[in-house]
Structures are given as structure tokens and as C-alpha cells.
Coordinates of C-alpha atoms in Angstrom, one line a residue:
Chain A
M1 CA 64.9 37.6 16.6
D2 CA 68.7 37.4 16.4
A3 CA 68.8 39.0 12.9
Q4 CA 66.6 41.8 14.3
N5 CA 68.8 42.4 17.2
A6 CA 71.8 42.7 14.9
A7 CA 70.1 45.4 12.9
A8 CA 70.7 49.1 13.8
P9 CA 68.0 50.4 16.1
I10 CA 65.4 52.4 14.1
V11 CA 64.1 54.1 17.2
I12 CA 66.3 55.3 20.1
C13 CA 65.0 56.9 23.2
D14 CA 67.9 58.1 25.3
D15 CA 67.0 59.1 28.9
V16 CA 63.8 60.7 27.7
S17 CA 61.6 62.7 30.0
F18 CA 58.5 64.7 29.3
I19 CA 56.2 67.0 31.4
Y20 CA 52.9 68.2 30.1
P21 CA 52.1 71.9 30.5
G22 CA 49.7 72.1 33.4
G23 CA 51.0 68.7 34.5
E24 CA 52.0 70.2 37.9
G25 CA 55.6 69.2 37.4
I26 CA 54.8 65.5 37.4
P27 CA 56.7 63.8 34.5
A28 CA 54.5 61.8 32.1
L29 CA 57.7 60.1 31.1
D30 CA 60.8 59.9 33.3
G31 CA 64.2 58.7 32.1
I32 CA 63.1 56.3 29.4
S33 CA 65.9 54.6 27.5
L34 CA 64.7 52.2 24.9
E35 CA 66.0 50.9 21.5
I36 CA 63.7 49.3 18.9
A37 CA 65.3 47.4 16.0
E38 CA 64.1 47.8 12.4
G39 CA 61.5 45.2 11.5
E40 CA 60.5 44.5 15.0
L41 CA 56.9 44.3 16.3
M42 CA 57.1 46.0 19.7
A43 CA 54.3 46.2 22.2
I44 CA 54.0 49.0 24.7
A45 CA 52.1 48.0 27.8
G46 CA 51.1 49.8 31.0
L47 CA 48.2 51.1 32.9
N48 CA 46.1 54.2 32.0
G49 CA 48.3 57.2 32.6
S50 CA 51.5 55.2 32.5
G51 CA 52.9 57.2 29.5
K52 CA 52.1 55.0 26.5
S53 CA 50.4 57.7 24.4
T54 CA 53.1 60.2 25.4
L55 CA 55.8 57.8 24.2
C56 CA 53.9 57.2 21.0
R57 CA 53.7 61.0 20.3
L58 CA 57.4 61.5 21.0
L59 CA 58.4 59.0 18.4
N60 CA 57.1 61.1 15.5
A61 CA 57.9 64.5 17.0
L62 CA 54.3 65.5 17.9
L63 CA 55.8 66.0 21.3
L64 CA 59.4 66.9 22.0
P65 CA 61.3 65.6 25.0
A66 CA 62.0 67.9 27.9
R67 CA 65.2 66.0 28.6
G68 CA 67.1 63.4 26.6
K69 CA 66.9 62.6 22.9
V70 CA 64.5 60.7 20.6
I71 CA 66.1 59.5 17.4
S72 CA 63.6 58.1 14.9
C73 CA 64.9 56.7 11.6
G74 CA 68.3 58.2 12.4
L75 CA 66.8 61.7 12.8
D76 CA 66.8 63.7 16.0
T77 CA 63.2 64.7 16.6
A78 CA 64.2 67.9 18.4
L79 CA 65.6 69.5 15.2
P80 CA 63.0 71.4 13.2
E81 CA 64.7 70.6 9.8
N82 CA 64.0 66.9 10.5
L83 CA 60.3 67.3 11.0
F84 CA 59.0 66.6 7.5
E85 CA 61.2 63.5 7.0
I86 CA 60.2 62.1 10.4
R87 CA 56.5 62.6 9.8
R88 CA 57.0 60.9 6.4
Q89 CA 58.8 57.9 7.9
V90 CA 57.0 57.5 11.2
G91 CA 53.2 57.0 10.8
L92 CA 51.0 57.4 13.8
I93 CA 47.6 55.9 14.3
M94 CA 46.1 57.9 17.2
Q95 CA 43.9 56.7 20.0
N96 CA 40.9 58.8 18.9
P97 CA 40.4 58.6 15.1
D98 CA 38.5 61.8 14.9
N99 CA 41.8 63.6 15.7
Q100 CA 43.3 62.5 12.3
I101 CA 40.4 62.2 9.8
V102 CA 40.4 65.2 7.4
G103 CA 38.9 64.1 4.1
P104 CA 35.3 64.5 2.9
T105 CA 35.1 60.9 1.9
V106 CA 36.9 57.7 3.0
E107 CA 39.0 57.4 -0.1
E108 CA 40.0 61.1 -0.2
D109 CA 41.0 60.8 3.5
V110 CA 43.3 57.9 2.7
A111 CA 44.7 59.8 -0.3
F112 CA 45.4 62.9 1.8
G113 CA 48.8 61.7 3.1
P114 CA 50.2 60.4 -0.3
E115 CA 49.0 63.6 -2.0
N116 CA 51.0 65.7 0.4
L117 CA 54.0 63.7 -0.4
A118 CA 53.5 64.9 -4.0
L119 CA 53.5 61.4 -5.4
R120 CA 52.4 60.6 -8.9
R121 CA 48.7 60.0 -9.5
D122 CA 49.0 56.3 -10.3
E123 CA 51.2 55.8 -7.2
I124 CA 48.6 57.6 -5.0
H125 CA 45.9 55.5 -6.6
A126 CA 47.8 52.3 -5.9
R127 CA 48.5 53.1 -2.3
V128 CA 44.9 54.1 -1.6
E129 CA 43.6 50.9 -3.1
E130 CA 46.1 48.8 -1.1
A131 CA 45.2 50.6 2.2
L132 CA 41.5 50.4 1.6
E133 CA 41.7 46.7 0.8
A134 CA 43.9 45.9 3.9
M135 CA 41.5 47.6 6.3
H136 CA 38.3 46.3 4.6
L137 CA 37.1 49.7 3.6
T138 CA 36.7 49.3 -0.2
A139 CA 32.9 49.0 0.1
L140 CA 32.8 52.2 2.2
R141 CA 35.2 54.2 0.0
E142 CA 32.7 56.9 -1.0
R143 CA 31.1 57.3 2.4
E144 CA 31.5 60.5 4.4
P145 CA 33.7 59.8 7.5
H146 CA 31.2 61.3 9.9
L147 CA 28.7 58.6 8.8
L148 CA 31.1 55.8 9.9
S149 CA 30.9 53.9 13.1
L150 CA 33.8 54.5 15.5
G151 CA 35.3 51.1 14.7
E152 CA 35.2 51.9 11.0
K153 CA 36.8 55.3 11.7
K154 CA 39.6 53.5 13.5
R155 CA 40.2 51.4 10.4
L156 CA 40.2 54.5 8.3
A157 CA 42.8 56.2 10.6
A158 CA 45.0 53.0 10.2
A159 CA 44.5 53.0 6.4
G160 CA 45.5 56.7 6.2
A161 CA 48.7 56.0 8.2
M162 CA 49.5 52.9 6.1
A163 CA 49.1 54.7 2.8
L164 CA 52.2 56.8 3.7
R165 CA 54.2 53.5 3.6
P166 CA 56.1 54.5 6.7
R167 CA 59.2 52.8 7.9
V168 CA 57.8 52.8 11.4
L169 CA 54.1 52.5 12.2
V170 CA 53.1 53.7 15.7
S171 CA 49.7 52.5 16.8
D172 CA 48.3 54.1 20.0
E173 CA 45.7 51.6 21.0
S174 CA 44.4 51.4 17.5
T175 CA 42.7 48.1 18.3
S176 CA 40.6 49.3 21.2
M177 CA 36.9 49.6 20.2
L178 CA 37.4 47.1 17.4
D179 CA 35.5 43.8 17.5
A180 CA 37.5 40.6 18.1
P181 CA 37.8 39.5 14.4
T182 CA 38.9 43.0 13.3
R183 CA 41.4 43.2 16.2
A184 CA 42.9 39.9 15.2
E185 CA 43.0 41.0 11.6
T186 CA 44.8 44.2 12.6
I187 CA 47.4 42.2 14.5
S188 CA 47.9 39.9 11.5
L189 CA 48.2 43.0 9.3
F190 CA 51.0 44.3 11.6
K191 CA 52.8 41.0 11.3
R192 CA 52.4 41.1 7.5
L193 CA 53.8 44.6 7.3
R194 CA 56.7 43.5 9.4
D195 CA 57.4 40.2 7.5
E196 CA 56.7 41.4 3.9
Q197 CA 57.8 45.0 4.0
G198 CA 60.2 45.1 7.0
I199 CA 58.1 47.8 8.6
T200 CA 58.7 48.4 12.3
V201 CA 55.4 48.3 14.2
I202 CA 55.1 49.8 17.7
H203 CA 51.7 49.0 19.2
A204 CA 50.4 50.3 22.5
T205 CA 47.8 48.0 24.0
H206 CA 46.2 46.6 27.1
R207 CA 45.3 43.3 25.5
P208 CA 47.4 40.3 26.6
E209 CA 46.8 38.4 23.4
E210 CA 48.2 41.3 21.4
I211 CA 51.2 41.6 23.7
L212 CA 51.9 37.9 23.3
A213 CA 51.8 38.3 19.5
A214 CA 54.7 40.9 19.6
D215 CA 58.4 40.2 19.4
R216 CA 59.1 42.2 22.4
V217 CA 57.3 44.3 25.0
A218 CA 58.1 47.4 27.0
L219 CA 56.1 47.9 30.2
L220 CA 55.6 51.4 31.4
G221 CA 54.5 52.4 34.9
S222 CA 54.2 56.0 36.1
G223 CA 56.3 57.1 33.2
R224 CA 59.2 54.8 33.9
L225 CA 60.3 51.7 31.9
L226 CA 59.7 48.7 34.2
F227 CA 60.4 45.8 31.9
E228 CA 61.8 45.2 28.4
G229 CA 61.9 41.8 26.9
S230 CA 59.9 38.9 25.5
P231 CA 56.2 38.8 26.2
H232 CA 56.3 35.4 27.7
A233 CA 59.0 36.5 30.1
L234 CA 56.8 39.4 31.2
F235 CA 53.8 37.1 31.8
E236 CA 56.1 34.7 33.8
K237 CA 56.7 37.7 36.2
V238 CA 53.2 37.2 37.6
E239 CA 53.4 39.8 40.3
L240 CA 54.8 42.5 38.0
S241 CA 52.4 41.8 35.2
E242 CA 49.3 41.6 37.4
A243 CA 50.3 44.8 39.2
H244 CA 50.3 46.5 35.9
G245 CA 47.0 45.2 34.8
L246 CA 48.2 42.3 32.6
R247 CA 46.3 39.1 33.2
P248 CA 47.0 36.3 30.7
T249 CA 44.0 35.2 28.5
A250 CA 41.7 32.3 29.3
L251 CA 43.5 30.4 26.4
Y252 CA 46.9 31.0 28.0
H253 CA 45.5 29.5 31.3
L254 CA 44.0 26.6 29.4
V255 CA 47.3 25.8 27.7
R256 CA 49.1 25.9 31.1
E257 CA 46.4 23.7 32.7
L258 CA 46.7 21.2 29.9
E259 CA 50.4 21.1 30.4
Q260 CA 50.0 20.2 34.0
R261 CA 47.8 17.3 32.8
G262 CA 50.6 16.1 30.6
C263 CA 49.3 17.5 27.3
R264 CA 52.3 19.6 26.1
L265 CA 51.5 21.7 23.1
P266 CA 54.2 22.5 20.6
G267 CA 55.4 26.2 20.4
T268 CA 53.4 29.0 21.7
A269 CA 49.8 28.6 20.8
L270 CA 48.0 31.9 20.6
E271 CA 44.9 31.1 18.7
A272 CA 42.1 28.7 19.5
K273 CA 42.6 26.9 16.2
E274 CA 46.4 26.4 16.9
V275 CA 45.6 25.0 20.3
A276 CA 42.9 22.6 18.9
E277 CA 45.3 21.4 16.1
G278 CA 48.1 20.9 18.7
L279 CA 45.8 18.9 20.9
W280 CA 44.5 16.8 17.9
A281 CA 48.0 15.9 17.0
L282 CA 48.5 14.6 20.6
R283 CA 45.9 11.8 20.3
Chain B
M1 CA 9.8 47.5 34.7
G2 CA 12.3 48.3 32.0
I3 CA 13.0 49.9 28.7
A4 CA 11.2 47.9 25.9
L5 CA 11.7 48.2 22.2
K6 CA 9.1 46.7 19.9
G7 CA 9.5 46.6 16.1
V8 CA 11.9 49.5 16.3
G9 CA 13.7 50.7 13.1
F10 CA 16.1 53.6 12.5
T11 CA 17.2 55.2 9.3
Y12 CA 19.9 57.8 9.1
L13 CA 19.0 60.8 6.8
P14 CA 15.6 59.4 5.8
G15 CA 14.2 60.7 2.5
T16 CA 17.6 61.7 1.1
P17 CA 19.5 59.8 -1.6
I18 CA 22.0 58.7 1.1
A19 CA 19.4 57.3 3.5
R20 CA 20.7 54.3 5.3
D21 CA 18.6 51.8 7.3
V22 CA 20.7 51.0 10.4
L23 CA 18.2 49.2 12.6
S24 CA 15.1 47.2 11.6
S25 CA 12.4 45.3 13.5
I26 CA 14.3 45.4 16.8
D27 CA 12.5 43.7 19.7
L28 CA 14.5 44.1 22.9
H29 CA 13.7 44.5 26.6
L30 CA 16.2 45.8 29.1
H31 CA 14.9 44.8 32.6
A32 CA 15.5 46.6 35.8
G33 CA 18.2 44.9 37.9
E34 CA 20.0 43.1 35.0
I35 CA 23.1 43.5 32.9
L36 CA 22.3 42.9 29.3
C37 CA 25.4 42.7 27.0
L38 CA 25.1 43.8 23.4
M39 CA 27.6 42.4 20.9
G40 CA 28.1 42.7 17.2
R41 CA 30.7 43.7 14.7
T42 CA 31.7 47.3 14.1
G43 CA 29.0 49.0 12.0
S44 CA 26.3 46.5 13.0
G45 CA 24.1 49.2 14.6
K46 CA 25.1 48.9 18.3
S47 CA 25.7 52.5 19.0
T48 CA 22.6 53.6 17.1
L49 CA 20.5 51.1 19.1
L50 CA 21.9 52.5 22.3
N51 CA 21.1 56.1 21.2
V52 CA 17.6 55.1 20.2
M53 CA 17.1 53.3 23.5
S54 CA 18.1 56.3 25.5
G55 CA 16.0 58.8 23.6
L56 CA 19.0 60.6 22.1
L57 CA 17.8 59.5 18.6
G58 CA 14.1 59.2 17.8
A59 CA 13.1 55.8 16.3
T60 CA 12.0 55.9 12.6
C61 CA 9.4 53.3 13.4
G62 CA 8.2 51.0 16.1
E63 CA 7.4 51.5 19.8
I64 CA 9.5 52.3 22.8
S65 CA 8.2 52.1 26.4
L66 CA 9.6 53.0 29.8
D67 CA 8.4 51.0 32.7
G68 CA 5.3 50.1 30.7
E69 CA 4.5 53.6 29.5
N70 CA 4.7 54.2 25.8
I71 CA 7.0 57.0 24.8
N72 CA 5.1 59.0 22.2
D73 CA 5.5 62.7 23.0
R74 CA 8.2 65.2 24.2
A75 CA 7.3 64.6 27.9
G76 CA 7.8 60.9 27.4
T77 CA 11.2 61.4 25.7
R78 CA 12.2 63.7 28.5
A79 CA 11.2 61.0 31.1
L80 CA 13.3 58.4 29.1
R81 CA 16.3 60.7 29.0
N82 CA 16.1 61.4 32.7
A83 CA 15.7 57.7 33.5
A84 CA 18.5 56.5 31.2
G85 CA 22.1 57.6 31.9
V86 CA 24.3 57.3 28.8
L87 CA 28.0 56.8 28.6
L88 CA 29.1 57.4 25.0
Q89 CA 31.7 55.5 23.2
S90 CA 34.4 58.1 23.5
S91 CA 33.1 59.2 26.9
E92 CA 36.1 61.5 27.4
M93 CA 34.4 63.6 24.7
Q94 CA 31.5 64.2 27.1
L95 CA 33.7 66.3 29.3
F96 CA 33.6 70.1 29.0
A97 CA 33.9 71.9 32.3
E98 CA 37.0 73.6 33.6
S99 CA 37.3 71.4 36.6
V100 CA 36.5 67.8 37.4
E101 CA 34.2 68.9 40.2
K102 CA 32.2 71.2 37.9
D103 CA 31.9 68.6 35.2
V104 CA 30.5 66.0 37.6
A105 CA 28.2 68.5 39.2
F106 CA 26.7 69.6 35.9
G107 CA 24.0 66.8 35.6
P108 CA 22.7 66.9 39.2
R109 CA 22.7 70.7 39.2
N110 CA 20.4 70.6 36.2
L111 CA 18.2 68.2 38.1
G112 CA 17.9 70.9 40.8
Q113 CA 20.5 69.9 43.4
S114 CA 22.7 72.6 45.0
G115 CA 24.8 73.5 48.0
E116 CA 26.2 70.8 50.3
E117 CA 24.0 68.1 48.9
L118 CA 25.4 68.7 45.4
K119 CA 29.0 68.7 46.8
Q120 CA 28.4 65.4 48.5
V121 CA 26.9 63.8 45.4
V122 CA 30.0 64.9 43.5
R123 CA 32.4 63.5 46.1
D124 CA 30.5 60.2 46.3
S125 CA 30.4 59.8 42.5
L126 CA 34.1 60.5 42.2
A127 CA 34.9 58.1 45.0
A128 CA 32.6 55.5 43.4
V129 CA 34.8 55.5 40.2
G130 CA 38.0 55.3 42.3
L131 CA 39.1 59.0 41.9
D132 CA 40.1 60.6 45.2
P133 CA 38.0 63.8 45.4
E134 CA 40.8 65.6 47.3
V135 CA 43.2 65.0 44.4
Y136 CA 41.0 65.3 41.4
S137 CA 38.2 67.8 42.2
S138 CA 40.1 71.0 41.2
R139 CA 42.0 69.5 38.3
S140 CA 41.1 70.3 34.7
P141 CA 39.6 67.2 33.1
F142 CA 41.7 67.9 30.1
T143 CA 45.0 67.3 32.0
L144 CA 44.0 63.7 32.8
S145 CA 44.8 60.6 30.9
E146 CA 42.1 59.1 28.7
G147 CA 41.4 56.4 31.2
E148 CA 41.0 58.9 34.0
M149 CA 38.7 61.1 31.8
R150 CA 36.5 58.1 31.2
R151 CA 36.1 57.7 34.9
V152 CA 35.2 61.3 35.3
A153 CA 32.6 60.9 32.6
L154 CA 31.1 57.9 34.4
A155 CA 31.1 59.8 37.7
G156 CA 29.1 62.5 35.9
V157 CA 26.5 59.9 34.7
L158 CA 26.3 58.2 38.1
A159 CA 25.8 61.6 39.9
M160 CA 22.4 61.8 38.1
R161 CA 21.3 58.5 39.8
P162 CA 20.0 56.9 36.6
R163 CA 17.6 54.0 36.8
Y164 CA 19.0 52.6 33.6
L165 CA 22.6 52.9 32.4
L166 CA 23.4 52.5 28.8
M167 CA 27.1 52.2 28.1
D168 CA 28.8 52.0 24.7
E169 CA 32.0 50.0 25.1
P170 CA 32.9 51.5 28.4
T171 CA 35.9 49.3 29.0
S172 CA 37.7 49.8 25.7
G173 CA 41.0 51.6 26.4
L174 CA 40.6 51.0 30.2
D175 CA 43.3 49.1 32.0
L176 CA 42.6 46.0 34.1
P177 CA 42.3 47.8 37.4
G178 CA 40.0 50.3 35.7
R179 CA 37.9 47.5 34.3
R180 CA 37.7 45.7 37.6
L181 CA 36.5 48.8 39.3
L182 CA 33.9 49.3 36.6
Y183 CA 32.7 45.7 37.0
A184 CA 32.3 46.2 40.7
I185 CA 30.4 49.5 40.1
L186 CA 28.1 47.7 37.7
E187 CA 27.4 44.8 40.0
G188 CA 26.5 47.3 42.8
L189 CA 24.1 49.1 40.4
R190 CA 22.5 45.8 39.4
E191 CA 22.0 44.9 43.1
N192 CA 20.3 48.3 43.5
G193 CA 17.9 47.5 40.7
V194 CA 19.5 49.5 37.9
G195 CA 19.2 48.0 34.5
V196 CA 22.5 48.1 32.6
L197 CA 22.9 47.7 28.9
M198 CA 26.6 47.4 28.0
V199 CA 28.0 47.2 24.5
T200 CA 31.1 45.0 24.5
H201 CA 33.4 43.0 22.2
D202 CA 34.8 41.0 25.2
W203 CA 33.6 37.6 26.1
E204 CA 35.4 37.7 29.4
E205 CA 33.2 40.6 30.4
V206 CA 30.1 38.8 29.2
E207 CA 31.0 35.7 31.3
L208 CA 31.8 37.8 34.3
L209 CA 28.8 40.1 34.3
A210 CA 26.0 39.4 31.9
N211 CA 22.6 38.1 32.8
R212 CA 21.7 38.0 29.1
V213 CA 23.3 38.7 25.8
A214 CA 21.9 40.1 22.5
V215 CA 23.8 39.9 19.3
L216 CA 23.2 42.4 16.6
S217 CA 24.0 41.8 12.9
Q218 CA 23.3 44.2 10.1
G219 CA 20.7 46.0 12.2
H220 CA 18.8 42.9 13.3
I221 CA 18.8 41.1 16.6
L222 CA 20.3 37.7 15.5
L223 CA 20.5 36.0 18.9
E224 CA 19.3 36.8 22.4
G225 CA 19.4 34.7 25.5
E226 CA 21.4 33.5 28.4
K227 CA 25.2 33.8 28.0
E228 CA 25.8 30.0 28.0
V229 CA 23.4 29.6 25.1
V230 CA 24.6 32.5 23.0
A231 CA 28.3 31.7 23.7
T232 CA 28.0 28.2 22.3
A233 CA 25.8 29.1 19.3
T234 CA 29.0 29.1 17.1
C235 CA 27.2 28.9 13.7
E236 CA 24.9 31.9 14.5
L237 CA 27.8 33.9 15.9
A238 CA 29.8 33.1 12.8
S239 CA 27.0 34.5 10.6
A240 CA 27.1 37.7 12.7
G241 CA 30.9 37.8 12.0
L242 CA 31.7 37.0 15.6
R243 CA 33.9 34.4 17.2
P244 CA 32.8 32.4 20.3
P245 CA 34.8 32.7 23.5
A246 CA 38.3 31.3 22.9
L247 CA 37.8 28.2 25.1
V248 CA 34.4 27.4 23.3
A249 CA 36.3 27.8 20.0
V250 CA 38.9 25.2 21.1
L251 CA 36.1 22.7 22.0
F252 CA 34.3 23.4 18.8
E253 CA 37.4 22.9 16.7
L254 CA 38.2 19.6 18.4
R255 CA 34.7 18.4 17.9
R256 CA 34.8 19.4 14.2
M257 CA 38.0 17.3 13.9
G258 CA 36.2 14.3 15.3
L259 CA 36.7 14.3 19.0
D260 CA 33.6 13.5 21.0
L261 CA 33.2 16.2 23.7
P262 CA 30.5 18.5 25.0
I263 CA 30.6 22.2 24.0
R264 CA 30.2 24.2 27.1
L265 CA 31.0 27.7 28.4
S266 CA 33.4 26.9 31.3
S267 CA 36.6 27.9 33.1
P268 CA 40.1 27.0 31.8
V269 CA 40.4 24.3 34.5
E270 CA 37.0 22.7 33.6
T271 CA 37.7 23.0 29.9
A272 CA 41.1 21.3 30.4
A273 CA 39.3 18.5 32.2
I274 CA 36.8 18.0 29.4
I275 CA 39.6 17.9 26.8
A276 CA 41.8 15.6 28.8
A277 CA 38.9 13.2 29.3
A278 CA 38.0 13.3 25.6
L279 CA 41.6 12.7 24.5
E280 CA 41.9 9.8 26.9
G281 CA 38.7 8.3 25.4
A282 CA 40.1 8.8 21.8
V283 CA 43.3 7.0 22.7
R284 CA 41.4 4.0 24.1

């Protein structure tokens, strides 16, 4: 965490506001100032309509701020000449995968991004293999995307973004609609990308267990930044987190309940298996 | 009373080289006045099952009946579609009208309602999903957030007063207040005798709402029964690629390690008590 804080921020939002056309003057984002360090896994939390998706889209210049500045990978998103480089370096997994699937088959869709970067054939091939493998899509590689289930499409959208090998991966609720094992695998994948490749992952989510897995969390409410800090610190602010729809998981409650009974578990146990192993060690 | 599937199978693109069997030998009964949760990994056939059950897709084989009547002609299919309201997976994609009011009114208008009666139905349906009609009626649905769009889509389905409600992952992407509101709506519908089938990946929802749970794996019903039974069937769940609820998983892991304790679906406080007692026993 300290090392991460020392690194230069890879994403800077400086007093950013955004109003949608037809939004009747109500800002979707209002005066957001936020810095995200390179190699950080950052969760973005908040109710529906709080501005999570808008923030995600501002980070790779799909939207441009009405006021303030967004600097991604050192590049001002408002300058048209930066657009190509920003899109190359900041990958976005959208909420609805149908918005970003373009290929006639799964593997061609994953290859679309790397092909547009004019990479060498073998490099494209390697990246496609890696992304298919990571998202468990190898067996479906020749399938037409419209024959996939929505959960499979979500994995495909994630594979397409990963194949670009971005420095920053922005995930707009990419885990919603996935089953629990695939959700957990996606979060482990984000951690692996962070740990092995130093990729910064920004993940918008409603799920407490995913927020707890992040290094830091930013909580948005009605377009404003309400909290920025460690996930545990957020959940300790019971009133704030409950008011914004964040209720800790049953496992979190179990760990607190066991603590009150004198069974103190080491570290922060997030998975059933870790909790069981911690308890077994207490015998 | 209910929608019953007997030996139902479904194949996408049958008779072509890329034909794919998605459902086979499905026996499932959705009763009036119950909430049946359907679980399964992505790609296990959940959405297809829901579409077959609502008459949006015709079964390749097997029988479907509505309240005891076999569905075997176009009139039957129409009766099924009228009785069963469907909330699709990306329900915001169901929206199309220029205002929220017109979108919600579309269904009941097609059922013959008009004038003040129609307006009242729209207002009631919007209020039921927690959207103030004064604020939302004239807005374009496409200026709303995805969570709000989902609620408008649900209001449109409720406005048709369905006897059965089939929902494909209605809470994914909804925040906690949105989910709680939906739970309250579903409990109200159940009390009024509506049969609800809900696809979910979330055990918390199952614990809170379900009367029964069915687990789908590779197009087959692998498990079906009361939530307490299904939630603790850890081996079968694993073979469907699913995990049990987190607290059941802790109990199961501890038993696997050698601790003598019962495996039960219970609250964090009760689970903590079970574990504390078992640990004490192990120390002695």
C-alpha cells in the first residue's frame, strides 16, 4: 500500500463535473477530485444513478468533463490528439457487453482490439490465447457471440479489453450477472493483473465482498465523492455505508460475531475457506 | 394452479450443423403463490428455460401446461404469454417509448385499457416500483440510470397484472435499496397469489425469499427442493459448478477438516454459536 501511494497517480480527476444532454441541468458528477495510483485495485461504489458509470466513461475519454480535468496515464482526455493513446492505455469493460462486441466469432472479437493496434500476427495470436484462457472462453472460441449467454458475453467483453494489455483496466459492473464462481474468478484475475503486470484496475460494483477485496474504495452519492479510503474503514462507517446500499456480507457478520465470542481470526478473512482455516488453527 | 413443464427440451437452430441442445427432460412446476428461485452457472440454460416457460420460445419437445390446461396451439401460447409477465435479463432493453408514462402504458393499452383507468394503472405501477409518477412520467426512459430503467421495465410488466412473473436476474446491477424494494414487491405479489420464478446467483436472495430452489446444470434440473435442503447439498452444488452459501461453506470446510458439527443454513449469529460450541468440544 505504501509503495503504491508513493507512485505517481495514473489517473487524476481534478474537480470534474459532467452533465448529460437532456439531463435537465442536474450534474451526473459534481466536483470530483480523485487520484488513483498505478498498480492499485480501486473499487467505485454507490447507488444506482450515483455516477459510477459516468466516472468510468470519463476515464477513457468516452465522455469529456464539462468542468475540471481528467488526466489518464499522463494524458489530458480533453485533447483530441491524446484520444488514440488513451484508448490504447485505458481499457473499458462496459456494463452491457452487447455495446462492445463486434466480431463474428468469439476469437475474432477478442482479436479486434490487438488487430487495430497493428500488432504482429504472432503477438495478436498470443494475446488472444491468453485472454481466452483467462476468461475460460477457449472452448467457445469459434462460437458466434449472439449464441452466447449474457454471462458468457460479459466474459467476452472482459477478454476483449484485456487483449489490449491496457495500463488501466476500467470495469463498469463487469461482475453483475455472473455466477458466484465466475465473479470470484474475475476478482482474482483483477488481483493477478495488478500483482503480476502492475495493471491498475478500477472496478465499479455494488457487491460488498468485491469492495472488501480492493485496495481502496471511492463512494459516490448523487455525483459527489462521499468517501475515499480503505474498504474496512468504509464498512466501519455503518451509517454512511448502509445509507449508500452497502451492507457487509454474511461472512463479515460471522467473523465479527465470532470475534465477540473470543475467536479472533488473523488478518482479514474474505473467503469461506480462509475463515474455516483460521478457525481450525484456533483449536 | 401453475405453469408445469414435463419432459421439456429445447434445441437452438435444430436441424442445422450448429444445432445445440440447451434443455433436456425438464420437469418443473411453478405454483401460484410461491417464489421459486432458479440457480445455475452462466450458460447452464436458465434464460432459455425462462423463455420456454413464458411461451417466448416454443419447446422442442415435452409438454407445458398452464393451470392444468395443456398448451398445444396458438391460442394456448397466447394464454400463456398473457398470464406470464417476463422481465428479461437486461430489462432496460425492453424500453422503447419516448416517455416513461407511455412505456409503462404500452402493455395495459394492448390489453384494452384506456383513459383514466389506464392513467391510474400507470401511476400505481410506477409508485409500486418506487418511482414518483410526478417526477418520472414525462421523462424519456433513456435519460435514466440503468437501475431506474430496470424499475420502469418492471413497472411495465406489473401494469399488465400478470398471474405469473418470470424474472431473469432482476437484481443484478440493482443497488441495495433497489433490491429491497423489489423483494418487498415480490413478497406482496406472492401474498396475492402470483407465482414468481426468479433466476438468481445470490444465496442471500434465496434465503430471504425462496419457497423452493431449482438448480440447473448443463440443461438438466440437478436439484430441486426446499432452500435448506438445496443450500446444504454441497456435493451436488459443486457438480453444478456452484458454491453453497458462504456460512454453509465455512461449516462444511470445518467438518471436512475434522470438526464435529451440523451443517445447517442459519444466520451469522446461529452459525457462530454452532462453531463456538464445536470448537469448545474439540478443545476438551
